[in-house]
Coordinates of C-alpha atoms and ligand atoms in Angstrom, one line a residue:
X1 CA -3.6 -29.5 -23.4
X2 CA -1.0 -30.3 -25.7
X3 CA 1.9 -28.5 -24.3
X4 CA 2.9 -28.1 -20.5
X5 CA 1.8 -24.1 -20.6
X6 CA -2.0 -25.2 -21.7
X7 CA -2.3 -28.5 -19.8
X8 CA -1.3 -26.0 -16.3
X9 CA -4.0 -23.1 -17.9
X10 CA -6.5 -25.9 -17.6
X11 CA -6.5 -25.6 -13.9
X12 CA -5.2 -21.5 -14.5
X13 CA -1.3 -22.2 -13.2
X14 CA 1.1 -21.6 -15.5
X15 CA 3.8 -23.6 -16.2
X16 CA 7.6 -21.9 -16.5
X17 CA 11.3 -21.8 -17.6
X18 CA 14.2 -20.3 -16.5
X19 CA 16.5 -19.2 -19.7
X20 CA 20.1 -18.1 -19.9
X21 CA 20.5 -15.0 -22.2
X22 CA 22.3 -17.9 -24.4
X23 CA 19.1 -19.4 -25.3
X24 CA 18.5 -16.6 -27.6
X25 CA 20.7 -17.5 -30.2
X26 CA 19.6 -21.1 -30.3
X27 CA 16.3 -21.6 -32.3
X28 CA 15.8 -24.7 -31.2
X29 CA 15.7 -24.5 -27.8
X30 CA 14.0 -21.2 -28.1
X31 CA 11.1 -22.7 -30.5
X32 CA 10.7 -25.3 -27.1
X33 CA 10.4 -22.4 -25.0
X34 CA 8.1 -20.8 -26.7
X35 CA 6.1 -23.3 -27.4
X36 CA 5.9 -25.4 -24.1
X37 CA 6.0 -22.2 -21.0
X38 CA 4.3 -18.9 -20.3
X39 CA 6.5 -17.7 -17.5
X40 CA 10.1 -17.3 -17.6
X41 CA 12.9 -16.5 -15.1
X42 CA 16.2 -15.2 -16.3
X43 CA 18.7 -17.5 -15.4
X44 CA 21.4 -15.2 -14.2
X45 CA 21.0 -11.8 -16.0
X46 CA 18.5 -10.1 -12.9
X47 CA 21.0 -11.3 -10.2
X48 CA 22.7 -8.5 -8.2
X49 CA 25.9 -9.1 -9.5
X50 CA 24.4 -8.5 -13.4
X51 CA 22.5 -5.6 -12.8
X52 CA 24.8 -3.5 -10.5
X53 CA 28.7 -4.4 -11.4
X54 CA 29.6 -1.4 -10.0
X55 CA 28.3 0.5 -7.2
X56 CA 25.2 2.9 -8.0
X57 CA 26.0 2.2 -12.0
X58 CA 23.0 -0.5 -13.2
X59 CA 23.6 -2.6 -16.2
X60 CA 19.9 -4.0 -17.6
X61 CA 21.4 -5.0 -21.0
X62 CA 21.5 -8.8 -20.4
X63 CA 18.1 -8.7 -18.6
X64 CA 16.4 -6.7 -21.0
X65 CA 16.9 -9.2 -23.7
X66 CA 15.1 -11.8 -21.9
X67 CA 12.5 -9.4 -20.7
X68 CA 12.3 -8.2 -23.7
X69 CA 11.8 -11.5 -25.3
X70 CA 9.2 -12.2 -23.2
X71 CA 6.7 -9.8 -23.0
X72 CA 6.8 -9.7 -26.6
X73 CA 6.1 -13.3 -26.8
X74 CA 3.5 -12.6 -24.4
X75 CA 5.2 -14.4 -21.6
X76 CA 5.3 -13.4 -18.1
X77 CA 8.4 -12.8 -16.2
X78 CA 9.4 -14.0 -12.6
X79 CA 12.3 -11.3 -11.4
X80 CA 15.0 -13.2 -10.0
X81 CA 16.5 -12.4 -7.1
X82 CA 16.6 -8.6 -5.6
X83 CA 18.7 -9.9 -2.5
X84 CA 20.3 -12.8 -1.7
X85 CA 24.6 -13.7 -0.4
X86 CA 25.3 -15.2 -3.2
X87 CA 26.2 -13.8 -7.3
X88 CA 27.1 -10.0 -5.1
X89 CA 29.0 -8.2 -7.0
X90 CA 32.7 -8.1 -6.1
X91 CA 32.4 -4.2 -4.3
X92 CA 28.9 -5.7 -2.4
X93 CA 30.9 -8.5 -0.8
X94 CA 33.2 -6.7 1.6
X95 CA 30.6 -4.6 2.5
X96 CA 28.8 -4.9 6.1
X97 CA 26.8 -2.5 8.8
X98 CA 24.9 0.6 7.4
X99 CA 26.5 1.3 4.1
X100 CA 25.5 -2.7 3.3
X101 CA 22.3 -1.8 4.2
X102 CA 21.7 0.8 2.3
X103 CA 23.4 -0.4 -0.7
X104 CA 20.9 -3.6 -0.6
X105 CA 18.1 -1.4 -0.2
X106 CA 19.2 1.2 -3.0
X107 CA 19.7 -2.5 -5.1
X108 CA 15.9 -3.5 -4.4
X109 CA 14.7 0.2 -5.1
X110 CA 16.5 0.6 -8.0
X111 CA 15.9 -2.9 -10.0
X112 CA 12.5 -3.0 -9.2
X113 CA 11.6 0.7 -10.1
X114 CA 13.1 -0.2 -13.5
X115 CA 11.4 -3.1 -14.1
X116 CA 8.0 -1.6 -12.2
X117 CA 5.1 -2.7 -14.3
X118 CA 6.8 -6.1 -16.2
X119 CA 7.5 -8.4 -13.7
X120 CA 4.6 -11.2 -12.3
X121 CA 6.7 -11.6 -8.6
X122 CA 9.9 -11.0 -7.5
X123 CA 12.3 -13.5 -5.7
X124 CA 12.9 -10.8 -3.0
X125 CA 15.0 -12.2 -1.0
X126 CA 16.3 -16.1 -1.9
X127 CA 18.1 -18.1 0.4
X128 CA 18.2 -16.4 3.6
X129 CA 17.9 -19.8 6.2
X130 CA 20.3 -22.1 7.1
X131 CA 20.9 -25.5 6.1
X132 CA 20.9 -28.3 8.7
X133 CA 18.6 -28.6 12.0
X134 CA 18.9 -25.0 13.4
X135 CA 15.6 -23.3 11.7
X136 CA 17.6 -20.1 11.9
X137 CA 19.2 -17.9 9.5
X138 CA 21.9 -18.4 7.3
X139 CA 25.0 -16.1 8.1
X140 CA 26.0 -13.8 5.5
X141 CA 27.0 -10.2 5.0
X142 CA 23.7 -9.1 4.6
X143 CA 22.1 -11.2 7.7
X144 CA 25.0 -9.3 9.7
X145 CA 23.2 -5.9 9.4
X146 CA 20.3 -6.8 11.7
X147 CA 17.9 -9.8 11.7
X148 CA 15.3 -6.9 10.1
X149 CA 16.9 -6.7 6.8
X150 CA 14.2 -9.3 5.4
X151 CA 11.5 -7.7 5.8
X152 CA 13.3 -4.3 4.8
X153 CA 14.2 -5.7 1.2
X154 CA 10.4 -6.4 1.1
X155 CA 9.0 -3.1 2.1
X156 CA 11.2 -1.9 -0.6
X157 CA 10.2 -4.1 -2.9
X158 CA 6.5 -2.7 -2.0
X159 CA 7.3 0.4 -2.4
X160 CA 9.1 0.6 -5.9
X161 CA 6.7 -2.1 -7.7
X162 CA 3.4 -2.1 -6.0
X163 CA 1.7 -4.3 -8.9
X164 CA 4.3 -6.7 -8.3
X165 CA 3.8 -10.2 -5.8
X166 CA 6.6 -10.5 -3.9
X167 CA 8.0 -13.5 -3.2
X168 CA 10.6 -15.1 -0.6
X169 CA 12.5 -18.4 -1.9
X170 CA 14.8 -21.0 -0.9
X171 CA 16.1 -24.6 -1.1
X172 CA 15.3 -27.5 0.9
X173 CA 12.6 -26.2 2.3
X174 CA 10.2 -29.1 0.7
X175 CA 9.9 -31.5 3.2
X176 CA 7.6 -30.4 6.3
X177 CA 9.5 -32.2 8.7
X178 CA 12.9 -30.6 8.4
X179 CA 14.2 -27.6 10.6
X180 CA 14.6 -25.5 8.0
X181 CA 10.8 -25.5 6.6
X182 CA 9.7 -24.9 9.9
X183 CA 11.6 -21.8 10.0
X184 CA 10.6 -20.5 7.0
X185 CA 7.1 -21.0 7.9
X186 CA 7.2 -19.0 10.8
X187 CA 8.7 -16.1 9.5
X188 CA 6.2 -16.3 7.0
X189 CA 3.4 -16.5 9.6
X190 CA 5.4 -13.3 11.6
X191 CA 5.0 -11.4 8.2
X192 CA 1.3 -11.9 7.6
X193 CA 0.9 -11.6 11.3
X194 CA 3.0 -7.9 11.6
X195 CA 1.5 -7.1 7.9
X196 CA 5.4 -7.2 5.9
X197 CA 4.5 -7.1 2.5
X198 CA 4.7 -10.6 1.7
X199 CA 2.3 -12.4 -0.9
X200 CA 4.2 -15.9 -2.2
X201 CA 6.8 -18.1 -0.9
X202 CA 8.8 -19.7 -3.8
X203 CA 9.8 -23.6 -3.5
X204 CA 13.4 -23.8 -5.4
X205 CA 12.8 -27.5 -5.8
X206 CA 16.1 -28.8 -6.5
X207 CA 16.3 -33.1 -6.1
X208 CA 18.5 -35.7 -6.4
X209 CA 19.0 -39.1 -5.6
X210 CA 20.2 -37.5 -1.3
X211 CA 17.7 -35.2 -1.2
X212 CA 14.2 -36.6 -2.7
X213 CA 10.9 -35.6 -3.5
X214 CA 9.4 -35.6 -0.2
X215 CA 5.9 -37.8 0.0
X216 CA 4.6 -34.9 2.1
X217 CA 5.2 -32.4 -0.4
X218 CA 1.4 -31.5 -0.6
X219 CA 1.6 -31.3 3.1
X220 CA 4.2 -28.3 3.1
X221 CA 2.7 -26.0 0.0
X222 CA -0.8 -26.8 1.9
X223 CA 0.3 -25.6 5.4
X224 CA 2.3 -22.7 3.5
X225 CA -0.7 -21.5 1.1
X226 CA -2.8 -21.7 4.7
X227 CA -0.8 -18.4 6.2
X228 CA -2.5 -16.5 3.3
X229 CA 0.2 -16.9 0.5
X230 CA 0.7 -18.0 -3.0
X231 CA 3.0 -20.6 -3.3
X232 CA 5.0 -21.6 -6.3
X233 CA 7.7 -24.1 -7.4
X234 CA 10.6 -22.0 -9.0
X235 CA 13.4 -23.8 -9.7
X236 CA 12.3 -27.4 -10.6
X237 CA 15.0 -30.1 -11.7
X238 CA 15.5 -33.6 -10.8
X239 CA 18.5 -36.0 -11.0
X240 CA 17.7 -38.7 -13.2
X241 CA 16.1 -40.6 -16.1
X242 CA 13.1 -42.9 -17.2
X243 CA 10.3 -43.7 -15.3
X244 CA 12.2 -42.8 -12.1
X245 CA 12.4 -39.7 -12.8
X246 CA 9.2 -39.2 -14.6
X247 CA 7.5 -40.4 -11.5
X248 CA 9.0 -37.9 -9.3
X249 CA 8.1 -34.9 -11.8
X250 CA 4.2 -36.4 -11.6
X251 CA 4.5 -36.0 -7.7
X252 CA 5.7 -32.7 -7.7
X253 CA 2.8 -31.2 -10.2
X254 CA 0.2 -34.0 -7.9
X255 CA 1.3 -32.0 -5.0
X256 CA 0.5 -28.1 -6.6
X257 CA -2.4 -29.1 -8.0
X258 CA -3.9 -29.8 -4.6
X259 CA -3.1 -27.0 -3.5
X260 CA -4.9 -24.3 -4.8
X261 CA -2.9 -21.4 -4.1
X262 CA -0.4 -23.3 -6.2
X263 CA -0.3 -21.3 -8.8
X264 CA 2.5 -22.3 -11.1
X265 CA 5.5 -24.8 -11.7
X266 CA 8.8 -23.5 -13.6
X267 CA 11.7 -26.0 -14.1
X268 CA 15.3 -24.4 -14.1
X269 CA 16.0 -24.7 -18.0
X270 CA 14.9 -26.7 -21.0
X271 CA 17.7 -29.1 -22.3
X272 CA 19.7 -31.2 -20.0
X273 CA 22.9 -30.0 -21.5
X274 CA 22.2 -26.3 -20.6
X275 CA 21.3 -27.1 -17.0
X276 CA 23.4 -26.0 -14.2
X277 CA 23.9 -29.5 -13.3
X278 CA 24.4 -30.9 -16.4
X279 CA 25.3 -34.4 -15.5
X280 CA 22.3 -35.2 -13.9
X281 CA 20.4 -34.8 -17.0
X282 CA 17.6 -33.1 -14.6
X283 CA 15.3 -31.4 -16.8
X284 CA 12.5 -32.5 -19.4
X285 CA 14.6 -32.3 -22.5
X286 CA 17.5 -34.2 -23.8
X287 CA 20.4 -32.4 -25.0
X288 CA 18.7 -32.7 -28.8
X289 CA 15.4 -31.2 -28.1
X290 CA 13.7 -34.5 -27.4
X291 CA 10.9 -34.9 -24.9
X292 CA 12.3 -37.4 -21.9
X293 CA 9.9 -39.5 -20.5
X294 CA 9.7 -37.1 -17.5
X295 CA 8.0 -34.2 -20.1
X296 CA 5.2 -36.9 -20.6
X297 CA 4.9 -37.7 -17.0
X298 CA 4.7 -33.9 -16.0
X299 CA 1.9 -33.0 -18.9
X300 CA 0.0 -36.0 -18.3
X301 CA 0.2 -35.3 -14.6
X302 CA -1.2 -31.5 -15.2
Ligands
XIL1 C1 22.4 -21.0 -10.7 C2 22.5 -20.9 -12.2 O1 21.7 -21.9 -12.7 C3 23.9 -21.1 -12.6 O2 24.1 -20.8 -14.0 C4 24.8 -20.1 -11.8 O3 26.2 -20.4 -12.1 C5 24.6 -20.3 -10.3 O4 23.2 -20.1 -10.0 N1 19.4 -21.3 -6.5 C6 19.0 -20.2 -7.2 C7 19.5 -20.0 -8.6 O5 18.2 -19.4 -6.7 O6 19.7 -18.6 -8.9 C8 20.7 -20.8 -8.9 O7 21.0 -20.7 -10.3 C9 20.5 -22.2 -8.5 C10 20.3 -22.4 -7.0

């Protein structure tokens, strides 16, 4: 294939973009993504915070346009994120016991009943463990209303969008060796075990120079893809430049395509300048539209 969506169709994976509802009015980065991905995530415009400023009163404009775009470009869409502590709106973050439960359950009923039929998976719940060597859960508002709210977010999910896989999804949880992974994996394993509707565990994928791409990568999406799960890489961006960083992006797409249940790669925007991180010019595309050296790495890697 000439471009990354057909080289990952070779091996049927598909190979994604997030894009910010800016993207829209530039036609060169929009002629990139059309031509290079078949699965997009919206950048910010499915978050809680977007689709529910107030409370009970849903706002879809800014998601519809990249939906919208997508499907009509006949692109497939990764829904993006139904629960998670962070980007609440400002009523959701005072919120705690019964009535935060119920708001975050009306939240995942609501979105996904709206978008029921259009989305590929939903991030159901993103970011819920902890950073460092606990394995536990992070703390947050929503963790506060009972250690069961996980798997009530997926049901949910179920429930409102049965044609849709639903996915959980976090950070640093690459490496198989680290605290975190490990506890991941065995809620994961609790789910499959107590049949919680759970079919994909999403791999944010996020790198730099601190935090690298671990050599057991294949190891974790194996182990992972073993409980009876798709697995994916959903946020994909790595600090650097040249050969470095080319090398790393070949060892990320070497690592999903031995697993099978790997089923696609998305990177977290298309030009450098419009990442997140801008200043580690992470992604495949200069800040002109050019292909880096880490775009040839990653399609001759698929
Ligand atoms: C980031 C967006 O890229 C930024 O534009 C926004 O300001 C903050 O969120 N993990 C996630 C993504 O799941 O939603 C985050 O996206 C990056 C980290």
């Amino acid at each position: 294939g000439s471009t990354l969506q057909a080289a990952a169709a070779e091996t049927n994976r598909y190979f994604g973009t997030a894009m910010a509802g800016h993207y829209l009015n530039n036609s060169g980065t929009m002629t990139i993504v059309n031509r290079e991905f078949n699965m997009i995530t919206a950048e910010n415009e499915m978050k809680m915070d977007a689709t529910e400023p107030s409370q009970n009163q849903f706002n879809f404009s800014a998601g519809d346009q990249i939906v919208n775009w997508a499907r009509s470009n006949g692109k497939q869409v990764r829904g993006h994120a139904l629960a998670w502590h962070s980007q609440q709106p400002g009523w959701m973050q005072n919120m705690s016991g019964a009535n935060l439960r119920n708001a975050m359950l009306n939240h995942v009923t609501r979105v996904a009943t709206y978008y029921k039929g259009k989305i590929h998976s939903w991030d159901v719940v993103n970011e819920a463990y902890a950073d460092g060597n606990s394995g536990g859960r992070r703390d947050s508002n929503l963790q506060r209303t009972g250690n069961d709210w996980i798997e009530a977010a997926f049901r949910a999910a179920r429930a409102a969008d049965p044609g849709a896989k639903l996915c959980y999804n976090d950070y640093n949880t690459d490496n198989w060796s680290h605290a975190k992974t490990q506890g991941v994996y065995n809620m994961v394993k609790d789910f499959k075990a107590r049949g919680v509707p759970i079919d994909c565990v999403g791999f944010q994928a996020h790198f730099n120079s601190g935090n690298p791409v671990p050599s057991n990568y294949h190891t974790t999406l194996g182990n992972f893809a073993a409980l009876g799960v798709d697995v994916q890489i959903t946020e994909l961006d790595i600090q650097g430049s040249g050969s470095s960083q080319s090398q790393q992006f070949q060892g990320i797409v070497q690592a999903c395509l031995s697993v099978a249940r790997c089923t696609g790669i998305t990177v977290w925007g298309v030009k450098d300048t419009d990442s997140w991180r801008a200043s580690d010019t992470p992604l495949l595309f200069d800040g002109s539209g050019n292909k880096k050296a880490a775009y040839t790495g990653t399609l001759n890697a698929l």
